mmCIF file of C-alpha atoms in Angstrom:
data_model
loop_
_atom_site.group_PDB
_atom_site.id
_atom_site.type_symbol
_atom_site.label_atom_id
_atom_site.label_comp_id
_atom_site.label_asym_id
_atom_site.label_seq_id
_atom_site.Cartn_x
_atom_site.Cartn_y
_atom_site.Cartn_z
ATOM 1 C CA UNK A 106 -156.648 -96.322 -26.182
ATOM 2 C CA UNK A 107 -154.964 -97.542 -23.029
ATOM 3 C CA UNK A 108 -157.141 -100.689 -23.044
ATOM 4 C CA UNK A 109 -156.142 -101.377 -26.639
ATOM 5 C CA UNK A 110 -152.473 -100.992 -25.771
ATOM 6 C CA UNK A 111 -152.897 -103.278 -22.768
ATOM 7 C CA UNK A 112 -154.617 -105.944 -24.866
ATOM 8 C CA UNK A 113 -151.932 -105.751 -27.581
ATOM 9 C CA UNK A 114 -149.179 -106.063 -24.991
ATOM 10 C CA UNK A 115 -150.831 -109.096 -23.408
ATOM 11 C CA UNK A 116 -151.114 -110.765 -26.796
ATOM 12 C CA UNK A 117 -147.388 -110.217 -27.350
ATOM 13 C CA UNK A 118 -146.597 -111.716 -23.961
ATOM 14 C CA UNK A 119 -148.749 -114.763 -24.751
ATOM 15 C CA UNK A 120 -146.534 -115.433 -27.752
ATOM 16 C CA UNK A 121 -143.788 -116.358 -25.268
ATOM 17 C CA UNK A 122 -145.941 -118.710 -23.208
ATOM 18 C CA UNK A 123 -143.535 -121.537 -23.989
ATOM 19 C CA UNK A 124 -140.834 -119.835 -21.847
ATOM 20 C CA UNK A 125 -140.718 -119.989 -18.026
ATOM 21 C CA UNK A 126 -143.056 -117.355 -16.524
ATOM 22 C CA UNK A 127 -140.271 -115.910 -14.370
ATOM 23 C CA UNK A 128 -138.061 -115.321 -17.417
ATOM 24 C CA UNK A 129 -140.938 -113.750 -19.348
ATOM 25 C CA UNK A 130 -141.815 -111.505 -16.400
ATOM 26 C CA UNK A 131 -138.203 -110.392 -16.002
ATOM 27 C CA UNK A 132 -138.041 -109.664 -19.726
ATOM 28 C CA UNK A 133 -141.231 -107.615 -19.602
ATOM 29 C CA UNK A 134 -139.953 -105.566 -16.655
ATOM 30 C CA UNK A 135 -136.575 -104.996 -18.327
ATOM 31 C CA UNK A 136 -138.280 -103.878 -21.542
ATOM 32 C CA UNK A 137 -140.461 -101.517 -19.503
ATOM 33 C CA UNK A 138 -137.364 -99.967 -17.918
ATOM 34 C CA UNK A 139 -135.683 -99.565 -21.320
ATOM 35 C CA UNK A 140 -138.805 -97.982 -22.804
ATOM 36 C CA UNK A 141 -138.995 -95.637 -19.806
ATOM 37 C CA UNK A 142 -135.359 -94.573 -20.242
ATOM 38 C CA UNK A 143 -135.865 -93.923 -23.953
ATOM 39 C CA UNK A 144 -139.070 -91.986 -23.294
ATOM 40 C CA UNK A 145 -137.379 -89.926 -20.587
ATOM 41 C CA UNK A 146 -134.484 -89.149 -22.902
ATOM 42 C CA UNK A 147 -136.863 -87.792 -25.520
ATOM 43 C CA UNK A 148 -138.858 -85.766 -23.002
ATOM 44 C CA UNK A 149 -135.743 -84.368 -21.314
ATOM 45 C CA UNK A 150 -134.182 -83.436 -24.639
ATOM 46 C CA UNK A 151 -137.362 -81.585 -25.601
ATOM 47 C CA UNK A 152 -137.445 -79.721 -22.277
ATOM 48 C CA UNK A 153 -133.784 -78.794 -22.632
ATOM 49 C CA UNK A 154 -134.398 -77.322 -26.069
ATOM 50 C CA UNK A 155 -137.458 -75.494 -24.780
ATOM 51 C CA UNK A 156 -135.508 -73.640 -22.054
ATOM 52 C CA UNK A 157 -132.264 -73.328 -24.012
ATOM 53 C CA UNK A 158 -132.810 -69.636 -24.768
ATOM 54 C CA UNK A 159 -134.185 -68.758 -21.338
ATOM 55 C CA UNK A 160 -132.238 -67.610 -18.297
ATOM 56 C CA UNK A 161 -130.057 -69.733 -16.043
ATOM 57 C CA UNK A 162 -132.821 -70.303 -13.505
ATOM 58 C CA UNK A 163 -135.071 -72.267 -15.865
ATOM 59 C CA UNK A 164 -132.163 -74.245 -17.262
ATOM 60 C CA UNK A 165 -131.085 -75.190 -13.742
ATOM 61 C CA UNK A 166 -134.642 -76.314 -12.873
ATOM 62 C CA UNK A 167 -134.734 -78.665 -15.840
ATOM 63 C CA UNK A 168 -131.295 -80.014 -14.986
ATOM 64 C CA UNK A 169 -132.192 -80.503 -11.308
ATOM 65 C CA UNK A 170 -135.407 -82.428 -12.104
ATOM 66 C CA UNK A 171 -133.697 -84.839 -14.506
ATOM 67 C CA UNK A 172 -133.360 -87.723 -12.047
ATOM 68 C CA UNK A 173 -136.774 -87.049 -10.544
ATOM 69 C CA UNK A 174 -138.598 -87.275 -13.872
ATOM 70 C CA UNK A 175 -136.598 -90.356 -14.854
ATOM 71 C CA UNK A 176 -137.726 -92.181 -11.708
ATOM 72 C CA UNK A 177 -141.344 -91.098 -12.254
ATOM 73 C CA UNK A 178 -141.429 -92.431 -15.842
ATOM 74 C CA UNK A 179 -139.752 -95.707 -14.833
ATOM 75 C CA UNK A 180 -142.309 -96.208 -12.072
ATOM 76 C CA UNK A 181 -145.158 -95.500 -14.477
ATOM 77 C CA UNK A 182 -143.880 -98.003 -17.049
ATOM 78 C CA UNK A 183 -143.198 -100.649 -14.379
ATOM 79 C CA UNK A 184 -146.702 -100.298 -12.982
ATOM 80 C CA UNK A 185 -148.104 -101.019 -16.464
ATOM 81 C CA UNK A 186 -145.657 -103.898 -16.994
ATOM 82 C CA UNK A 187 -146.605 -105.461 -13.649
ATOM 83 C CA UNK A 188 -150.177 -105.880 -14.891
ATOM 84 C CA UNK A 189 -149.037 -107.435 -18.171
ATOM 85 C CA UNK A 190 -146.279 -109.774 -16.988
ATOM 86 C CA UNK A 191 -147.298 -113.341 -15.972
ATOM 87 C CA UNK A 192 -146.436 -112.849 -12.304
ATOM 88 C CA UNK A 193 -147.788 -114.890 -9.440
ATOM 89 C CA UNK A 194 -149.773 -113.254 -6.690
ATOM 90 C CA UNK A 195 -146.727 -113.128 -4.386
ATOM 91 C CA UNK A 196 -144.488 -111.713 -7.108
ATOM 92 C CA UNK A 197 -147.081 -109.124 -8.042
ATOM 93 C CA UNK A 198 -147.372 -108.128 -4.398
ATOM 94 C CA UNK A 199 -143.587 -107.729 -4.150
ATOM 95 C CA UNK A 200 -143.461 -105.554 -7.265
ATOM 96 C CA UNK A 201 -146.377 -103.428 -6.036
ATOM 97 C CA UNK A 202 -144.673 -103.020 -2.671
ATOM 98 C CA UNK A 203 -141.433 -101.953 -4.347
ATOM 99 C CA UNK A 204 -143.311 -99.434 -6.472
ATOM 100 C CA UNK A 205 -145.039 -98.111 -3.352
ATOM 101 C CA UNK A 206 -141.671 -97.529 -1.665
ATOM 102 C CA UNK A 207 -140.386 -95.851 -4.816
ATOM 103 C CA UNK A 208 -143.466 -93.652 -4.887
ATOM 104 C CA UNK A 209 -142.884 -92.580 -1.276
ATOM 105 C CA UNK A 210 -139.285 -91.675 -2.040
ATOM 106 C CA UNK A 211 -140.451 -89.881 -5.183
ATOM 107 C CA UNK A 212 -142.837 -87.746 -3.124
ATOM 108 C CA UNK A 213 -140.014 -86.928 -0.691
ATOM 109 C CA UNK A 214 -137.738 -86.092 -3.611
ATOM 110 C CA UNK A 215 -140.398 -83.820 -5.111
ATOM 111 C CA UNK A 216 -140.865 -82.071 -1.754
ATOM 112 C CA UNK A 217 -137.108 -81.546 -1.355
ATOM 113 C CA UNK A 218 -136.797 -80.205 -4.914
ATOM 114 C CA UNK A 219 -139.799 -77.921 -4.397
ATOM 115 C CA UNK A 220 -138.183 -76.503 -1.255
ATOM 116 C CA UNK A 221 -134.974 -75.814 -3.173
ATOM 117 C CA UNK A 222 -136.778 -74.180 -6.119
ATOM 118 C CA UNK A 223 -138.949 -72.042 -3.851
ATOM 119 C CA UNK A 224 -135.938 -70.879 -1.814
ATOM 120 C CA UNK A 225 -134.049 -70.036 -5.011
ATOM 121 C CA UNK A 226 -136.987 -68.020 -6.333
ATOM 122 C CA UNK A 227 -137.372 -66.228 -3.021
ATOM 123 C CA UNK A 228 -133.689 -65.300 -2.729
ATOM 124 C CA UNK A 229 -133.480 -63.938 -6.262
ATOM 125 C CA UNK A 230 -134.888 -60.662 -4.942
ATOM 126 C CA UNK A 231 -131.931 -60.112 -2.600
ATOM 127 C CA UNK A 232 -128.246 -59.593 -3.368
ATOM 128 C CA UNK A 233 -125.562 -60.236 -0.775
ATOM 129 C CA UNK A 234 -122.974 -58.271 -2.762
ATOM 130 C CA UNK A 235 -124.973 -55.035 -2.456
ATOM 131 C CA UNK A 236 -123.520 -52.080 -0.579
ATOM 132 C CA UNK A 237 -126.179 -52.236 2.151
ATOM 133 C CA UNK A 238 -126.987 -55.939 2.350
ATOM 134 C CA UNK A 239 -128.629 -56.051 5.772
ATOM 135 C CA UNK A 240 -132.057 -57.096 4.427
ATOM 136 C CA UNK A 241 -130.474 -59.661 2.091
ATOM 137 C CA UNK A 242 -128.445 -61.199 4.921
ATOM 138 C CA UNK A 243 -131.556 -61.354 7.116
ATOM 139 C CA UNK A 244 -133.650 -63.269 4.579
ATOM 140 C CA UNK A 245 -130.749 -65.449 3.443
ATOM 141 C CA UNK A 246 -130.045 -66.539 7.001
ATOM 142 C CA UNK A 247 -133.672 -67.288 7.800
ATOM 143 C CA UNK A 248 -134.219 -69.238 4.619
ATOM 144 C CA UNK A 249 -130.929 -71.121 4.922
ATOM 145 C CA UNK A 250 -131.746 -72.444 8.387
ATOM 146 C CA UNK A 251 -135.426 -73.149 7.704
ATOM 147 C CA UNK A 252 -134.539 -74.875 4.436
ATOM 148 C CA UNK A 253 -132.169 -77.267 6.222
ATOM 149 C CA UNK A 254 -134.720 -77.969 8.945
ATOM 150 C CA UNK A 255 -137.468 -78.600 6.354
ATOM 151 C CA UNK A 256 -135.174 -80.873 4.332
ATOM 152 C CA UNK A 257 -134.312 -82.859 7.455
ATOM 153 C CA UNK A 258 -138.001 -83.251 8.325
ATOM 154 C CA UNK A 259 -138.796 -84.374 4.770
ATOM 155 C CA UNK A 260 -136.065 -87.023 4.917
ATOM 156 C CA UNK A 261 -137.210 -88.290 8.312
ATOM 157 C CA UNK A 262 -140.853 -88.477 7.252
ATOM 158 C CA UNK A 263 -139.954 -90.171 3.959
ATOM 159 C CA UNK A 264 -137.897 -92.895 5.617
ATOM 160 C CA UNK A 265 -140.523 -93.330 8.333
ATOM 161 C CA UNK A 266 -143.294 -93.706 5.749
ATOM 162 C CA UNK A 267 -141.214 -96.204 3.751
ATOM 163 C CA UNK A 268 -140.491 -98.295 6.854
ATOM 164 C CA UNK A 269 -144.141 -98.293 7.871
ATOM 165 C CA UNK A 270 -145.033 -100.137 4.648
ATOM 166 C CA UNK A 271 -143.461 -103.271 6.156
ATOM 167 C CA UNK A 272 -145.774 -105.202 8.474
ATOM 168 C CA UNK A 273 -142.999 -106.143 10.873
ATOM 169 C CA UNK A 274 -141.886 -102.549 11.334
ATOM 170 C CA UNK A 275 -145.487 -101.365 11.700
ATOM 171 C CA UNK A 276 -146.167 -103.917 14.401
ATOM 172 C CA UNK A 277 -142.921 -102.997 16.135
ATOM 173 C CA UNK A 278 -143.958 -99.372 16.101
ATOM 174 C CA UNK A 279 -147.331 -100.208 17.613
ATOM 175 C CA UNK A 280 -145.723 -102.306 20.326
ATOM 176 C CA UNK A 281 -143.237 -99.536 20.990
ATOM 177 C CA UNK A 282 -146.073 -97.158 21.786
ATOM 178 C CA UNK A 283 -146.867 -99.262 24.859
ATOM 179 C CA UNK A 284 -143.498 -98.304 26.347
ATOM 180 C CA UNK A 285 -143.402 -94.818 24.881
ATOM 181 C CA UNK A 286 -142.654 -93.197 28.217
ATOM 182 C CA UNK A 287 -139.410 -95.036 28.918
ATOM 183 C CA UNK A 288 -138.418 -95.108 25.262
ATOM 184 C CA UNK A 289 -139.038 -91.380 24.941
ATOM 185 C CA UNK A 290 -136.764 -90.648 27.890
ATOM 186 C CA UNK A 291 -133.981 -92.842 26.488
ATOM 187 C CA UNK A 292 -134.279 -91.383 22.986
ATOM 188 C CA UNK A 293 -134.451 -87.882 24.431
ATOM 189 C CA UNK A 294 -131.178 -88.340 26.300
ATOM 190 C CA UNK A 295 -129.520 -89.972 23.289
ATOM 191 C CA UNK A 296 -130.627 -87.261 20.862
ATOM 192 C CA UNK A 297 -130.176 -84.336 23.230
ATOM 193 C CA UNK A 298 -127.255 -82.711 21.316
ATOM 194 C CA UNK A 299 -129.065 -83.070 17.988
ATOM 195 C CA UNK A 300 -132.367 -81.777 19.349
ATOM 196 C CA UNK A 301 -130.668 -78.853 21.103
ATOM 197 C CA UNK A 302 -128.958 -77.775 17.898
ATOM 198 C CA UNK A 303 -132.175 -78.259 15.911
ATOM 199 C CA UNK A 304 -134.138 -76.067 18.324
ATOM 200 C CA UNK A 305 -131.258 -73.569 18.401
ATOM 201 C CA UNK A 306 -131.349 -73.413 14.595
ATOM 202 C CA UNK A 307 -135.052 -72.574 14.609
ATOM 203 C CA UNK A 308 -134.443 -69.971 17.313
ATOM 204 C CA UNK A 309 -131.591 -68.440 15.300
ATOM 205 C CA UNK A 310 -133.802 -68.270 12.213
ATOM 206 C CA UNK A 311 -136.523 -66.416 14.149
ATOM 207 C CA UNK A 312 -134.503 -64.087 16.414
ATOM 208 C CA UNK A 313 -131.404 -63.787 14.167
ATOM 209 C CA UNK A 314 -128.603 -62.842 16.558
ATOM 210 C CA UNK A 315 -126.332 -63.689 13.622
ATOM 211 C CA UNK A 316 -126.804 -63.641 9.856
ATOM 212 C CA UNK A 317 -124.859 -64.748 6.839
ATOM 213 C CA UNK A 318 -121.813 -62.468 6.307
ATOM 214 C CA UNK A 319 -122.140 -60.835 9.740
ATOM 215 C CA UNK A 320 -118.877 -59.516 11.207
ATOM 216 C CA UNK A 321 -118.516 -61.173 14.622
ATOM 217 C CA UNK A 322 -115.927 -61.660 17.352
ATOM 218 C CA UNK A 323 -116.023 -65.178 18.799
ATOM 219 C CA UNK A 324 -113.405 -66.762 21.036
ATOM 220 C CA UNK A 325 -111.382 -63.521 20.753
ATOM 221 C CA UNK A 326 -111.210 -63.946 16.957
ATOM 222 C CA UNK A 327 -112.653 -61.584 14.333
ATOM 223 C CA UNK A 328 -114.350 -63.004 11.249
ATOM 224 C CA UNK A 329 -117.454 -63.217 9.071
ATOM 225 C CA UNK A 330 -120.259 -65.772 9.286
ATOM 226 C CA UNK A 331 -119.763 -67.920 6.196
ATOM 227 C CA UNK A 332 -122.266 -70.748 6.665
ATOM 228 C CA UNK A 333 -125.114 -71.624 9.024
ATOM 229 C CA UNK A 334 -126.072 -75.300 8.865
ATOM 230 C CA UNK A 335 -128.642 -77.236 10.855
ATOM 231 C CA UNK A 336 -126.105 -78.082 13.588
ATOM 232 C CA UNK A 337 -123.108 -75.721 13.339
ATOM 233 C CA UNK A 338 -121.895 -72.310 12.175
ATOM 234 C CA UNK A 339 -118.750 -71.713 10.107
ATOM 235 C CA UNK A 340 -116.959 -68.403 10.775
ATOM 236 C CA UNK A 341 -114.349 -67.297 8.234
ATOM 237 C CA UNK A 342 -111.626 -65.620 10.296
ATOM 238 C CA UNK A 343 -109.608 -62.618 9.134
ATOM 239 C CA UNK A 344 -106.622 -64.801 8.177
ATOM 240 C CA UNK A 345 -108.847 -67.202 6.127
ATOM 241 C CA UNK A 346 -109.011 -69.865 8.820
ATOM 242 C CA UNK A 347 -112.405 -71.375 9.564
ATOM 243 C CA UNK A 348 -113.833 -71.660 13.069
ATOM 244 C CA UNK A 349 -116.675 -74.175 13.415
ATOM 245 C CA UNK A 350 -119.026 -73.595 16.352
ATOM 246 C CA UNK A 351 -122.252 -75.367 17.377
ATOM 247 C CA UNK A 352 -125.495 -73.462 16.988
ATOM 248 C CA UNK A 353 -126.013 -73.506 20.744
ATOM 249 C CA UNK A 354 -122.855 -71.390 21.129
ATOM 250 C CA UNK A 355 -124.649 -68.326 19.739
ATOM 251 C CA UNK A 356 -127.594 -68.891 22.072
ATOM 252 C CA UNK A 357 -125.720 -69.559 25.311
ATOM 253 C CA UNK A 358 -122.394 -67.661 24.954
ATOM 254 C CA UNK A 359 -121.911 -63.870 24.723
ATOM 255 C CA UNK A 360 -120.278 -62.686 21.491
ATOM 256 C CA UNK A 361 -119.878 -59.461 19.534
ATOM 257 C CA UNK A 362 -121.839 -58.801 16.340
ATOM 258 C CA UNK A 363 -120.545 -55.732 14.531
ATOM 259 C CA UNK A 364 -123.251 -55.739 11.853
ATOM 260 C CA UNK A 365 -126.359 -56.638 13.843
ATOM 261 C CA UNK A 366 -128.483 -53.623 12.827
ATOM 262 C CA UNK A 367 -126.420 -52.114 10.029
ATOM 263 C CA UNK A 368 -123.318 -52.937 8.041
ATOM 264 C CA UNK A 369 -121.939 -49.416 8.645
ATOM 265 C CA UNK A 370 -119.359 -49.132 11.410
ATOM 266 C CA UNK A 371 -117.298 -46.527 13.224
ATOM 267 C CA UNK A 372 -113.565 -47.100 13.110
ATOM 268 C CA UNK A 373 -111.470 -45.864 16.044
ATOM 269 C CA UNK A 374 -107.881 -44.663 15.734
ATOM 270 C CA UNK A 375 -105.949 -43.940 18.933
ATOM 271 C CA UNK A 376 -102.591 -42.128 18.879
ATOM 272 C CA UNK A 377 -100.438 -40.500 21.570
ATOM 273 C CA UNK A 378 -98.823 -37.118 20.855
ATOM 274 C CA UNK A 379 -96.881 -34.483 22.725
ATOM 275 C CA UNK A 380 -98.624 -31.625 24.549
ATOM 276 C CA UNK A 381 -97.343 -29.245 21.897
ATOM 277 C CA UNK A 382 -99.221 -31.074 19.095
ATOM 278 C CA UNK A 383 -101.585 -28.786 17.096
ATOM 279 C CA UNK A 384 -104.974 -30.365 17.756
ATOM 280 C CA UNK A 385 -106.892 -28.055 15.399
ATOM 281 C CA UNK A 386 -104.480 -28.724 12.536
ATOM 282 C CA UNK A 387 -104.721 -32.463 13.212
ATOM 283 C CA UNK A 388 -108.517 -32.238 13.053
ATOM 284 C CA UNK A 389 -108.355 -30.498 9.691
ATOM 285 C CA UNK A 390 -105.834 -33.046 8.417
ATOM 286 C CA UNK A 391 -108.110 -35.912 9.486
ATOM 287 C CA UNK A 392 -111.015 -34.417 7.519
ATOM 288 C CA UNK A 393 -108.709 -34.025 4.516
ATOM 289 C CA UNK A 394 -107.498 -37.648 4.704
ATOM 290 C CA UNK A 395 -111.059 -38.975 5.080
ATOM 291 C CA UNK A 396 -112.388 -36.863 2.193
ATOM 292 C CA UNK A 397 -109.635 -38.154 -0.116
ATOM 293 C CA UNK A 398 -110.251 -41.813 0.786
ATOM 294 C CA UNK A 399 -112.601 -44.023 -1.222
ATOM 295 C CA UNK A 400 -113.275 -46.056 1.930
ATOM 296 C CA UNK A 401 -115.025 -43.239 3.837
ATOM 297 C CA UNK A 402 -118.828 -43.110 3.621
ATOM 298 C CA UNK A 403 -118.988 -39.303 4.149
ATOM 299 C CA UNK A 404 -120.777 -39.576 7.476
ATOM 300 C CA UNK A 405 -118.447 -39.342 10.505
ATOM 301 C CA UNK A 406 -114.913 -37.954 10.755
ATOM 302 C CA UNK A 407 -114.004 -36.461 14.113
ATOM 303 C CA UNK A 408 -111.024 -35.952 16.406
ATOM 304 C CA UNK A 409 -111.065 -35.499 20.201
ATOM 305 C CA UNK A 410 -108.538 -35.289 22.991
ATOM 306 C CA UNK A 411 -109.549 -38.334 24.953
ATOM 307 C CA UNK A 412 -107.203 -38.207 27.938
ATOM 308 C CA UNK A 413 -104.192 -36.346 29.324
ATOM 309 C CA UNK A 414 -101.414 -38.591 30.517
ATOM 310 C CA UNK A 415 -98.191 -37.776 32.316
ATOM 311 C CA UNK A 416 -96.104 -37.349 29.151
ATOM 312 C CA UNK A 417 -98.575 -37.406 26.245
ATOM 313 C CA UNK A 418 -102.088 -36.573 25.090
ATOM 314 C CA UNK A 419 -104.303 -39.434 23.961
ATOM 315 C CA UNK A 420 -106.070 -38.498 20.717
ATOM 316 C CA UNK A 421 -109.065 -40.469 19.452
ATOM 317 C CA UNK A 422 -110.214 -40.218 15.837
ATOM 318 C CA UNK A 423 -113.531 -41.641 14.586
ATOM 319 C CA UNK A 424 -114.180 -42.431 10.933
ATOM 320 C CA UNK A 425 -117.152 -44.309 9.465
ATOM 321 C CA UNK A 426 -117.332 -46.873 6.658
ATOM 322 C CA UNK A 427 -119.994 -49.032 5.047
ATOM 323 C CA UNK A 428 -118.631 -52.376 6.289
ATOM 324 C CA UNK A 429 -116.305 -53.855 8.877
ATOM 325 C CA UNK A 430 -113.585 -54.643 6.348
ATOM 326 C CA UNK A 431 -113.622 -51.130 4.874
ATOM 327 C CA UNK A 432 -113.631 -49.613 8.380
ATOM 328 C CA UNK A 433 -110.511 -51.607 9.285
ATOM 329 C CA UNK A 434 -108.699 -50.528 6.111
ATOM 330 C CA UNK A 435 -109.758 -46.904 6.663
ATOM 331 C CA UNK A 436 -108.391 -46.957 10.218
ATOM 332 C CA UNK A 437 -105.033 -48.187 8.952
ATOM 333 C CA UNK A 438 -104.987 -45.534 6.219
ATOM 334 C CA UNK A 439 -105.776 -42.697 8.651
ATOM 335 C CA UNK A 440 -103.161 -43.914 11.129
ATOM 336 C CA UNK A 441 -100.409 -44.167 8.497
ATOM 337 C CA UNK A 442 -101.096 -40.829 6.766
ATOM 338 C CA UNK A 443 -101.513 -38.822 9.962
ATOM 339 C CA UNK A 444 -98.266 -40.099 11.445
ATOM 340 C CA UNK A 445 -96.449 -39.354 8.180
ATOM 341 C CA UNK A 446 -97.901 -35.827 8.224
ATOM 342 C CA UNK A 447 -96.799 -35.259 11.822
ATOM 343 C CA UNK A 448 -93.294 -36.494 11.041
ATOM 344 C CA UNK A 449 -93.026 -34.100 8.080
ATOM 345 C CA UNK A 450 -94.797 -30.996 9.440
ATOM 346 C CA UNK A 451 -94.678 -31.221 13.240
ATOM 347 C CA UNK A 452 -91.879 -33.578 14.328
ATOM 348 C CA UNK A 453 -91.937 -32.034 17.766
ATOM 349 C CA UNK A 454 -95.526 -33.231 18.245
ATOM 350 C CA UNK A 455 -94.426 -36.847 18.414
ATOM 351 C CA UNK A 456 -94.204 -38.358 21.896
ATOM 352 C CA UNK A 457 -91.011 -37.532 23.789
ATOM 353 C CA UNK A 458 -89.809 -37.558 27.351
ATOM 354 C CA UNK A 459 -88.646 -34.374 29.144
ATOM 355 C CA UNK A 460 -85.767 -34.170 31.559
ATOM 356 C CA UNK A 461 -85.098 -30.970 33.508
ATOM 357 C CA UNK A 462 -81.474 -30.210 34.469
ATOM 358 C CA UNK A 463 -81.358 -27.574 37.193
ATOM 359 C CA UNK A 464 -78.287 -25.399 37.789
ATOM 360 C CA UNK A 465 -76.422 -25.557 41.121
ATOM 361 C CA UNK A 466 -77.078 -22.951 43.774
ATOM 362 C CA UNK A 467 -74.561 -20.120 44.123
ATOM 363 C CA UNK A 468 -71.443 -21.195 45.997
ATOM 364 C CA UNK A 469 -72.063 -24.908 45.489
ATOM 365 C CA UNK A 470 -69.672 -27.139 43.610
ATOM 366 C CA UNK A 471 -69.610 -30.688 42.424
ATOM 367 C CA UNK A 472 -67.933 -33.008 44.891
ATOM 368 C CA UNK A 473 -64.614 -34.208 43.516
ATOM 369 C CA UNK A 474 -64.039 -37.886 43.181
ATOM 370 C CA UNK A 475 -62.460 -39.218 46.352
ATOM 371 C CA UNK A 476 -58.847 -40.257 45.790
ATOM 372 C CA UNK A 477 -57.887 -43.673 47.141
ATOM 373 C CA UNK A 478 -56.126 -43.512 50.486
ATOM 374 C CA UNK A 479 -52.532 -44.834 50.518
ATOM 375 C CA UNK A 480 -51.932 -47.947 52.509
ATOM 376 C CA UNK A 481 -49.901 -47.597 55.696
ATOM 377 C CA UNK A 482 -46.589 -49.392 55.539
ATOM 378 C CA UNK A 483 -44.796 -50.890 58.513
ATOM 379 C CA UNK A 484 -41.084 -50.504 58.461
ATOM 380 C CA UNK A 485 -39.043 -53.259 59.923
ATOM 381 C CA UNK A 486 -36.316 -52.765 62.529
#
C-alpha cells in the first residue's frame, strides 16, 4: 500500500516537470507540512474526545503531548516528501540532516515529557495538605530535585547529540580531546559554582536535610521551604517575603529545621509572675485552655517553675501542635488567655516590686531641714 501511494505521488509530481525543480520541491514539502498539520488536528481531536470523560490526569497528558505529536507527524510526512520531491543529492542530504536534528530533539522532548508524566504519577500517592505530611514532603523533595537534574542532563545530551551531527563540531570535539587535561581544568574552574550546586542538589535529594514545606530558621529568619530548584532554594518567610539561598548554603551552613523528623512541635510559653502566684491553679488553667483550643493535638500540656529570680518566678509552659504554624498560634493563645485569667482572678500574682519601709528606732527623730544662716553685716562708722 505504501509503495502504491509512493508511486501515485511521484506520478503527480511528474505532472509539474515543466516547473523549476526547486519550486516543485518546495511545494511538495509545504504540502507535506499542511497534510501533517491536518492529520495531527484530526488525531488530536480524536484523542481529546477519547479522554474527555476521564480524570484530569489523562486530559493533561493529552494536552501536554500536543506539540510533541505534531512534530512527530510533520517529521514523518517530510521524510516521505523528501523521497518524492525532485531534490538534488546535496538538497536531499540537507533535508535528511535537518530531519535527523529534529529527530534528536524529538527524542529529548519525549524523554523530558516521560520524566514529567512519571513524576506526576508517582506524586499522586502523596498529599502535601495532609495533617501529617512528612512522607509526602520527603518524596516530593527527592523527586523535585532529581527531576530537575534529569531534565538538565536530557537537555545537555540532546544539544550535544545535535551538535555532533555536524562534521566541523565533531572534528573540533576530537581535537579537543588531545588537550582534555588543560581544557578540563579551565572548564572545571569556570563551572565550579554550577557544578557545586548540582552536586549539592543531588546530595540534598539523598540526605534530605530540608524538604518542601519544612519550617526552617535561616539567617535569623523563620519561614517554610517553598521551592527547591537545581541551583537555589526559596524560603517563604513568615511575613510573606522570599529568601533565595544557594543549595550549597544548606550543606555548608548550620541552620534550624523544625520539621526534620516530624511536623509536630512543642511550643514554649515563658511568663514571669510574683512569688505569691498559685502554681497549681495555673497548671489546671493551662490544661483547661489547651483542651478548649482546636490547635492543641492532645499530647503535651505542662507547666513548670523554671527559675527563681530576685523579684519574680519564671514559669515555662509547654504545649504541642501538629505543625509549626499551629504551635505558634497556640503559644499566643495560651499567653493571652493565661494573662487575662491572672488579671481577673489573681491580680496580685502579676510581677511587682517590693519596698520595705522600716520604722525609726525609739528616741530617734528625723533631722529637720537646716535653716539658712543669716549673713553677717558690717556696720559703718
